[in-house]
Tab-separated table of C-alpha atoms in Angstrom:
chain	number	residue	atom	x	y	z
K	897	MET	CA	3.443	-55.406	-26.895
K	898	GLN	CA	4.517	-52.643	-29.228
K	899	SER	CA	2.623	-51.795	-32.331
K	900	GLU	CA	3.821	-52.498	-35.813
K	901	SER	CA	4.238	-48.790	-36.506
K	902	GLU	CA	6.725	-48.229	-33.688
K	903	ASP	CA	8.611	-51.492	-33.938
K	904	VAL	CA	8.651	-52.455	-37.597
K	905	PHE	CA	8.269	-49.293	-39.658
K	906	PRO	CA	10.009	-46.418	-37.756
K	907	LEU	CA	10.926	-44.649	-40.995
K	908	ARG	CA	7.297	-44.590	-42.076
K	909	LEU	CA	6.291	-43.303	-38.660
K	910	TRP	CA	8.729	-40.432	-38.860
K	911	ALA	CA	7.553	-39.719	-42.401
K	912	ALA	CA	3.963	-39.488	-41.146
K	913	LEU	CA	5.010	-37.080	-38.406
K	914	GLY	CA	6.893	-34.990	-40.956
K	915	ILE	CA	3.890	-34.817	-43.267
K	916	ALA	CA	1.612	-33.808	-40.396
K	917	ALA	CA	4.035	-31.054	-39.337
K	918	ALA	CA	4.268	-29.862	-42.946
K	919	PHE	CA	0.469	-29.488	-43.144
K	920	MET	CA	0.473	-27.405	-39.972
K	921	MET	CA	3.273	-25.162	-41.208
K	922	ILE	CA	1.515	-24.602	-44.533
K	923	VAL	CA	-1.643	-23.471	-42.722
K	924	ILE	CA	0.255	-21.103	-40.413
K	925	ILE	CA	2.245	-19.554	-43.284
K	926	TRP	CA	-0.860	-19.228	-45.489
K	927	GLU	CA	-2.984	-17.559	-42.824
K	928	LEU	CA	-0.069	-15.327	-41.819
K	929	THR	CA	0.852	-14.062	-45.299
K	930	VAL	CA	-2.163	-14.478	-47.579
K	931	TYR	CA	-5.092	-12.314	-46.532
K	932	THR	CA	-7.872	-13.559	-48.765
K	933	SER	CA	-11.258	-15.195	-48.321
K	934	VAL	CA	-9.656	-18.569	-49.118
K	935	HIS	CA	-8.630	-20.331	-45.891
K	936	MET	CA	-6.542	-23.441	-45.396
K	937	ILE	CA	-7.887	-24.439	-41.986
K	938	SER	CA	-9.898	-27.362	-43.363
K	939	VAL	CA	-6.796	-29.173	-44.637
K	940	LEU	CA	-5.859	-29.858	-41.009
K	941	ILE	CA	-8.173	-32.866	-41.063
K	942	MET	CA	-5.354	-34.676	-42.879
K	943	PRO	CA	-2.661	-34.958	-40.137
K	944	PRO	CA	-4.717	-37.127	-37.715
K	945	MET	CA	-5.889	-39.330	-40.577
K	946	ILE	CA	-2.311	-39.819	-41.783
K	947	ALA	CA	-1.163	-40.572	-38.228
K	948	ALA	CA	-3.902	-43.205	-37.859
K	949	VAL	CA	-2.349	-45.242	-40.654
K	950	PHE	CA	1.107	-45.497	-39.089
K	951	SER	CA	0.948	-44.786	-35.343
K	952	ARG	CA	-0.798	-45.785	-32.123
K	953	TRP	CA	-3.979	-44.050	-31.021
K	954	LYS	CA	-2.237	-41.909	-28.390
K	955	LEU	CA	0.020	-40.330	-30.980
K	956	THR	CA	-2.973	-39.885	-33.297
K	957	LEU	CA	-4.778	-38.036	-30.476
K	958	GLY	CA	-1.747	-35.837	-29.921
K	959	ILE	CA	-1.503	-34.917	-33.597
K	960	GLY	CA	-5.257	-34.249	-33.692
K	961	LEU	CA	-5.012	-31.869	-30.719
K	962	ALA	CA	-2.006	-30.192	-32.353
K	963	SER	CA	-4.061	-29.747	-35.537
K	964	MET	CA	-6.905	-28.123	-33.605
K	965	ALA	CA	-4.428	-25.839	-31.824
K	966	THR	CA	-2.923	-24.906	-35.185
K	967	ALA	CA	-6.422	-24.191	-36.510
K	968	ALA	CA	-7.085	-21.889	-33.539
K	969	VAL	CA	-3.827	-20.010	-34.172
K	970	GLY	CA	-4.653	-19.691	-37.872
K	971	ILE	CA	-8.144	-18.382	-37.121
K	972	TYR	CA	-6.768	-15.857	-34.645
K	973	MET	CA	-4.163	-14.560	-37.090
K	974	ASN	CA	-6.725	-14.302	-39.875
K	975	MET	CA	-9.258	-12.444	-37.762
K	976	SER	CA	-6.627	-10.063	-36.408
K	977	HIS	CA	-6.101	-8.570	-39.871
K	978	PRO	CA	-8.699	-6.057	-40.978
K	979	GLY	CA	-10.104	-6.420	-44.459
K	980	THR	CA	-10.241	-10.210	-44.452
K	981	ASP	CA	-13.421	-12.201	-44.622
K	982	HIS	CA	-14.312	-13.370	-41.098
K	983	ASP	CA	-16.850	-16.153	-41.500
K	984	VAL	CA	-17.073	-17.353	-37.896
K	985	ARG	CA	-19.487	-20.165	-38.788
K	986	GLN	CA	-17.057	-21.576	-41.324
K	987	HIS	CA	-14.295	-21.527	-38.706
K	988	TYR	CA	-16.519	-23.476	-36.316
K	989	VAL	CA	-17.217	-26.023	-39.064
K	990	ASP	CA	-13.503	-26.385	-39.798
K	991	VAL	CA	-12.639	-27.053	-36.148
K	992	ALA	CA	-15.529	-29.526	-35.869
K	993	LEU	CA	-14.287	-31.395	-38.942
K	994	ILE	CA	-10.800	-31.619	-37.450
K	995	ALA	CA	-12.275	-33.012	-34.232
K	996	VAL	CA	-14.304	-35.583	-36.168
K	997	ALA	CA	-11.191	-36.563	-38.174
K	998	THR	CA	-9.233	-36.985	-34.915
K	999	ILE	CA	-11.898	-39.204	-33.342
K	1000	THR	CA	-12.158	-41.269	-36.516
K	1001	GLY	CA	-8.370	-41.587	-36.697
K	1002	ILE	CA	-8.196	-42.745	-33.066
K	1003	ALA	CA	-10.789	-45.447	-33.754
K	1004	LEU	CA	-8.973	-46.622	-36.901
K	1005	SER	CA	-5.581	-46.619	-35.171
K	1006	HIS	CA	-6.905	-48.576	-32.178
K	1007	SER	CA	-8.544	-51.153	-34.465
K	1008	ARG	CA	-5.379	-51.551	-36.543
K	1009	GLN	CA	-3.228	-51.897	-33.441
K	1010	ARG	CA	-5.528	-54.602	-32.027
K	1011	ARG	CA	-5.365	-56.581	-35.280
K	1012	ASN	CA	-1.590	-56.268	-35.387
K	1013	ASN	CA	-1.296	-57.501	-31.807
K	1014	GLU	CA	-3.517	-60.490	-32.565
K	1015	LEU	CA	-1.414	-61.301	-35.626
K	1016	GLU	CA	1.816	-61.050	-33.629
K	1017	VAL	CA	0.451	-63.382	-30.946
K	1018	ALA	CA	-0.701	-65.936	-33.519
K	1019	THR	CA	2.625	-65.774	-35.342
K	1020	GLU	CA	4.561	-66.167	-32.092
K	1021	GLU	CA	2.439	-69.174	-31.111
K	1022	ALA	CA	3.087	-70.796	-34.491
K	1023	SER	CA	6.803	-70.077	-34.179
K	1024	VAL	CA	6.995	-71.640	-30.698
K	1025	ALA	CA	5.058	-74.688	-31.893
K	1026	GLN	CA	7.341	-75.093	-34.886
K	1027	GLN	CA	10.497	-74.804	-32.782
K	1028	ALA	CA	9.139	-77.532	-30.508
K	1029	ILE	CA	8.484	-79.777	-33.524
K	1030	LEU	CA	11.868	-79.244	-35.226
K	1031	ARG	CA	14.212	-81.032	-32.839
K	1032	PRO	CA	17.952	-80.348	-33.057
K	1033	ILE	CA	19.757	-82.773	-35.348
K	1034	PRO	CA	22.587	-84.714	-33.593
K	1035	HIS	CA	25.951	-83.648	-34.965
K	1036	ARG	CA	26.878	-87.303	-35.467
K	1037	THR	CA	23.982	-89.199	-37.024
K	1038	GLY	CA	25.124	-92.625	-38.123
K	1039	SER	CA	27.669	-92.250	-40.917
K	1040	PHE	CA	26.939	-88.550	-41.307
K	1041	LEU	CA	28.103	-85.375	-39.672
K	1042	ALA	CA	24.916	-83.344	-39.783
K	1043	ALA	CA	23.688	-79.791	-39.300
K	1044	ALA	CA	20.294	-78.229	-39.939
K	1045	ARG	CA	18.969	-74.692	-39.862
K	1046	TYR	CA	15.573	-73.081	-40.122
K	1047	ILE	CA	15.382	-69.536	-41.492
K	1048	ALA	CA	12.167	-67.747	-40.585
K	1049	PRO	CA	10.448	-65.504	-43.125
K	1050	GLY	CA	10.738	-61.729	-42.940
K	1051	GLN	CA	8.559	-59.341	-40.951
K	1052	GLY	CA	4.866	-59.559	-41.820
K	1053	ALA	CA	5.115	-63.087	-43.194
K	1054	GLN	CA	3.567	-66.073	-41.451
K	1055	ILE	CA	5.354	-69.150	-40.189
K	1056	GLY	CA	5.554	-71.769	-42.913
K	1057	GLY	CA	5.619	-75.541	-43.024
K	1058	ASP	CA	9.272	-76.346	-43.653
K	1059	MET	CA	10.556	-79.387	-41.753
K	1060	TYR	CA	13.509	-81.727	-41.357
K	1061	GLU	CA	14.545	-84.815	-39.411
K	1062	ALA	CA	17.400	-87.328	-39.420
K	1063	LEU	CA	17.257	-90.689	-37.618
K	1064	GLU	CA	19.710	-93.525	-37.165
K	1065	THR	CA	17.795	-96.797	-37.625
K	1066	ASP	CA	18.579	-100.471	-38.112
K	1067	PHE	CA	18.170	-99.848	-41.845
K	1068	GLY	CA	20.681	-96.999	-41.969
K	1069	VAL	CA	20.360	-93.256	-41.565
K	1070	ARG	CA	16.973	-92.003	-42.731
K	1071	VAL	CA	16.349	-88.367	-43.508
K	1072	ILE	CA	13.343	-86.293	-44.482
K	1073	LEU	CA	13.222	-82.658	-45.507
K	1074	GLY	CA	9.947	-81.207	-46.697
K	1075	ASP	CA	7.620	-78.262	-47.086
K	1076	ALA	CA	3.931	-78.382	-46.172
K	1077	ARG	CA	1.684	-76.176	-48.254
K	1078	GLY	CA	0.409	-73.023	-46.570
K	1079	HIS	CA	1.287	-70.957	-43.528
K	1080	GLY	CA	0.209	-70.533	-39.930
K	1081	LEU	CA	-0.894	-72.880	-37.175
K	1082	LYS	CA	-2.792	-75.176	-39.544
K	1083	THR	CA	0.382	-75.845	-41.499
K	1084	VAL	CA	2.415	-76.323	-38.309
K	1085	ARG	CA	-0.052	-79.024	-37.272
K	1086	LEU	CA	0.405	-80.740	-40.632
K	1087	THR	CA	4.178	-80.531	-40.180
K	1088	SER	CA	3.802	-82.181	-36.781
K	1089	THR	CA	1.737	-84.969	-38.345
K	1090	VAL	CA	4.367	-85.720	-41.004
K	1091	LEU	CA	7.311	-85.685	-38.611
K	1092	GLY	CA	5.459	-87.781	-36.053
K	1093	ALA	CA	4.635	-90.384	-38.699
K	1094	PHE	CA	8.226	-90.352	-39.984
K	1095	ARG	CA	9.687	-90.849	-36.519
K	1096	TYR	CA	7.486	-93.916	-36.098
K	1097	VAL	CA	7.441	-95.532	-39.540
K	1098	ALA	CA	11.188	-95.012	-40.156
K	1099	PHE	CA	11.951	-97.826	-37.694
K	1100	GLU	CA	9.303	-100.257	-39.012
K	1101	ARG	CA	10.272	-101.488	-42.472
K	1102	GLN	CA	13.419	-101.759	-44.557
K	1103	ASP	CA	11.619	-100.766	-47.763
K	1104	LEU	CA	11.983	-97.005	-48.256
K	1105	SER	CA	8.961	-96.987	-50.566
K	1106	TYR	CA	6.870	-98.353	-47.703
K	1107	LEU	CA	8.008	-95.426	-45.562
K	1108	ALA	CA	7.020	-92.891	-48.229
K	1109	ALA	CA	3.645	-94.554	-48.796
K	1110	GLY	CA	2.959	-94.494	-45.060
K	1111	LEU	CA	3.701	-90.768	-44.905
K	1112	ASP	CA	1.467	-90.196	-47.924
K	1113	ARG	CA	-1.446	-91.942	-46.200
K	1114	SER	CA	-0.849	-89.998	-43.002
K	1115	VAL	CA	-0.988	-86.656	-44.840
K	1116	ALA	CA	-4.082	-87.690	-46.782
K	1117	ARG	CA	-5.907	-88.620	-43.563
K	1118	ASN	CA	-5.041	-85.436	-41.690
K	1119	ALA	CA	-5.022	-82.742	-44.363
K	1120	SER	CA	-7.694	-81.085	-46.466
K	1121	GLU	CA	-8.053	-81.817	-50.173
K	1122	GLU	CA	-5.912	-78.823	-51.119
K	1123	ASP	CA	-3.065	-79.566	-48.714
K	1124	PHE	CA	0.072	-81.509	-49.577
K	1125	VAL	CA	3.703	-81.821	-48.558
K	1126	THR	CA	6.624	-81.750	-50.963
K	1127	SER	CA	9.425	-83.831	-49.528
K	1128	LEU	CA	12.746	-85.495	-50.068
K	1129	ILE	CA	13.223	-88.837	-48.308
K	1130	MET	CA	16.730	-90.247	-48.190
K	1131	GLN	CA	18.433	-93.305	-46.728
K	1132	GLU	CA	22.147	-94.083	-46.408
K	1133	ARG	CA	23.562	-97.562	-45.909
K	1134	GLY	CA	27.085	-98.729	-46.665
K	1135	GLY	CA	28.064	-95.767	-48.828
K	1136	THR	CA	24.899	-95.849	-50.927
K	1137	ILE	CA	22.091	-93.325	-50.630
K	1138	ASP	CA	18.564	-94.035	-51.821
K	1139	ILE	CA	16.432	-91.005	-52.633
K	1140	ILE	CA	12.686	-90.628	-53.088
K	1141	ASN	CA	11.719	-87.234	-54.458
K	1142	ALA	CA	8.093	-86.258	-53.846
K	1143	GLY	CA	7.824	-83.018	-55.787
K	1144	HIS	CA	10.801	-81.406	-54.060
K	1145	PRO	CA	13.954	-79.590	-55.237
K	1146	PRO	CA	16.754	-82.158	-55.708
K	1147	PRO	CA	19.651	-82.185	-53.237
K	1148	LEU	CA	23.119	-81.013	-54.184
K	1149	LEU	CA	26.223	-83.176	-53.885
K	1150	ILE	CA	29.462	-81.301	-53.253
K	1151	ARG	CA	32.518	-83.447	-54.006
K	1152	GLN	CA	36.084	-82.136	-54.224
K	1153	GLY	CA	34.953	-78.592	-54.977
K	1154	ALA	CA	32.443	-79.586	-57.663
K	1155	THR	CA	28.649	-79.433	-57.390
K	1156	GLU	CA	26.254	-82.024	-58.774
K	1157	SER	CA	22.466	-82.106	-58.621
K	1158	LEU	CA	21.144	-85.481	-57.443
K	1159	GLU	CA	18.111	-85.534	-59.684
K	1160	THR	CA	16.059	-88.714	-59.789
K	1161	SER	CA	14.427	-90.023	-62.956
K	1162	ASN	CA	11.203	-90.747	-61.061
K	1163	ILE	CA	9.639	-87.754	-59.323
K	1164	ALA	CA	6.528	-88.705	-57.368
K	1165	PRO	CA	3.652	-86.374	-56.471
K	1166	PRO	CA	3.864	-84.579	-53.127
K	1167	LEU	CA	2.771	-86.481	-50.046
K	1168	GLY	CA	-0.983	-86.488	-49.620
K	1169	LEU	CA	-1.784	-86.685	-53.326
K	1170	GLY	CA	-1.092	-90.394	-53.788
K	1171	GLY	CA	1.367	-91.922	-56.224
K	1172	SER	CA	4.081	-94.490	-56.741
K	1173	TYR	CA	7.147	-93.782	-54.608
K	1174	LEU	CA	10.244	-95.292	-56.198
K	1175	SER	CA	13.764	-94.743	-54.909
K	1176	GLU	CA	16.939	-94.162	-56.905
K	1177	SER	CA	20.430	-95.017	-55.669
K	1178	PHE	CA	23.655	-92.983	-55.711
K	1179	ARG	CA	27.136	-93.869	-54.471
K	1180	ILE	CA	28.902	-91.463	-52.146
K	1181	GLN	CA	32.464	-91.190	-50.892
K	1182	PRO	CA	33.954	-90.108	-47.553
K	1183	GLY	CA	34.121	-86.314	-47.467
K	1184	ASP	CA	31.126	-85.835	-49.785
K	1185	ARG	CA	28.621	-83.252	-48.626
K	1186	ILE	CA	24.923	-83.298	-49.438
K	1187	LEU	CA	22.773	-80.173	-49.166
K	1188	LEU	CA	19.028	-80.593	-48.774
K	1189	TYR	CA	16.859	-77.479	-48.904
K	1190	THR	CA	13.315	-76.236	-49.431
K	1191	ASP	CA	12.081	-74.028	-52.246
K	1192	GLY	CA	12.537	-70.878	-50.151
K	1193	LEU	CA	16.239	-71.142	-51.006
K	1194	ALA	CA	15.670	-72.011	-54.655
K	1195	GLU	CA	13.298	-69.048	-55.074
K	1196	ALA	CA	15.217	-66.443	-53.059
K	1197	ARG	CA	15.807	-63.467	-55.305
K	1198	ARG	CA	16.862	-59.852	-55.421
K	1199	GLU	CA	15.350	-57.547	-58.042
K	1200	GLY	CA	14.126	-60.570	-59.985
K	1201	GLU	CA	17.505	-62.326	-59.942
K	1202	PHE	CA	17.596	-65.694	-58.174
K	1203	PHE	CA	20.310	-66.607	-55.711
K	1204	PRO	CA	23.004	-68.517	-57.700
K	1205	LEU	CA	22.903	-71.590	-55.502
K	1206	TYR	CA	24.430	-74.066	-57.932
K	1207	GLU	CA	27.342	-71.774	-58.784
K	1208	ARG	CA	28.130	-70.764	-55.193
K	1209	ALA	CA	27.298	-73.938	-53.253
K	1210	ALA	CA	30.765	-75.479	-53.430
K	1211	GLY	CA	32.517	-72.293	-52.389
K	1212	LEU	CA	30.171	-71.701	-49.458
K	1213	ILE	CA	29.658	-75.132	-47.912
K	1214	ALA	CA	32.687	-77.203	-48.916
K	1215	HIS	CA	34.898	-75.766	-46.165
K	1216	GLY	CA	34.902	-75.877	-42.375
K	1217	ASN	CA	32.598	-78.052	-40.328
K	1218	VAL	CA	29.008	-78.567	-41.423
K	1219	THR	CA	27.590	-76.142	-38.854
K	1220	ASP	CA	29.852	-73.296	-39.922
K	1221	ALA	CA	29.258	-74.136	-43.582
K	1222	LEU	CA	25.493	-73.718	-43.182
K	1223	ALA	CA	26.062	-70.452	-41.330
K	1224	SER	CA	28.134	-69.214	-44.297
K	1225	LEU	CA	25.351	-70.159	-46.705
K	1226	GLU	CA	22.754	-68.366	-44.591
K	1227	PHE	CA	24.916	-65.251	-44.372
K	1228	ALA	CA	25.450	-65.175	-48.146
K	1229	LEU	CA	21.728	-65.656	-48.703
K	1230	ASP	CA	20.853	-62.902	-46.248
K	1231	GLN	CA	23.203	-60.538	-48.059
K	1232	TRP	CA	21.644	-61.475	-51.388
K	1233	VAL	CA	18.038	-60.765	-50.368
K	1234	GLN	CA	19.102	-57.882	-48.088
K	1235	GLY	CA	17.409	-59.465	-45.105
K	1236	ARG	CA	14.020	-59.677	-46.822
K	1237	PHE	CA	13.123	-63.361	-46.801
K	1238	SER	CA	9.726	-63.829	-48.433
K	1239	ASP	CA	9.444	-67.490	-47.441
K	1240	ASP	CA	10.834	-69.718	-44.735
K	1241	ILE	CA	13.773	-71.989	-45.543
K	1242	ALA	CA	14.864	-75.336	-44.137
K	1243	LEU	CA	18.461	-76.438	-44.720
K	1244	MET	CA	20.279	-79.653	-43.907
K	1245	LEU	CA	23.918	-80.340	-44.660
K	1246	LEU	CA	25.281	-83.886	-44.373
K	1247	GLU	CA	28.924	-84.908	-44.631
K	1248	TYR	CA	29.604	-88.568	-45.259
K	1249	ALA	CA	32.108	-89.567	-42.587
K	1250	PRO	CA	31.699	-93.267	-41.773
K	1251	ARG	CA	32.874	-94.310	-38.329
K	1252	THR	CA	36.212	-96.059	-38.009
K	1253	ASP	CA	36.650	-99.196	-35.918
K	1254	THR	CA	38.265	-97.089	-33.197
K	1255	GLU	CA	35.267	-94.760	-33.057
K	1256	GLY	CA	32.893	-97.694	-32.908
K	1257	SER	CA	34.817	-99.277	-30.014
K	1258	THR	CA	34.894	-95.984	-28.143
K	1259	ALA	CA	31.152	-95.499	-28.644
K	1260	SER	CA	30.458	-99.043	-27.415
K	1261	SER	CA	32.555	-98.487	-24.291
K	1262	ALA	CA	30.740	-95.210	-23.592
K	1263	ASP	CA	27.387	-96.917	-23.998
């Protein structure tokens, strides 16, 4: 596994090498042209220490040896000129200090590399676990054409707790999109708990409030006091969608090129904190698209300016199929933040396209 310095920050690595080379050149030029009792040999302790911050221990060792070789050349050039102050003991001290700095730099670089490797392994494990939890959404889910995407955070950030699921039940299509507080494996486990409970309880009762209350109890039993899950729970049946908002950004409805925020009058606390979960109904029409998203999208910004989601949503996701529309949104977002996502993002785009009688007959025959 490569270190962070070689794989993630190559520009910084080259900068460190340039600084180290500059120190060596300064010493050579000084000892070659300035014949005084003031020597620059001792500044060569800096290159191996600088290398330790950005590079692996082998490169740090190489720069340390190069510094000691440069010190030897500088001492030789200084002593070859008569009239200069030749303090041999001071030269020995300088070389010893460079050696100590090299050994210290090697130890620091090796320790940093080990920590980085451990972090990469833990992050990869969390990513694999999350990918196993977030199952692909069927393109046709009940009366919806559906697509979902997960955007991982940028380099150095941990895996978050964003989640989504869509199920076709006897009570209609039921959808959840949420964000568990925190990052790392602990949060992935909480995500697994919520989705597992949703996949079970969604088929049990017709009452959507019962579903939300069941998820709330599940989070409360399995999470610590400080953990919670913001979520949006939605159900579609016969052209009507019922929404329960548990502390989550409201979905966007895109209809005939216009964008509308589906804000509910009752916003419940996030799951795990207890509360009264009341649904609110909205009518939808064939061709309507509904975008559900986590706060990573709402808070994406560049130089303090937030991504203009409401203004650009219709233009980005009202055209093409739902999969391509989400890809267009992700591309525009990536361009906005210049590839530097500070938080993970879960997206789900639903297009209301109820089945026709012909489609239903075909599906029955296939079954």
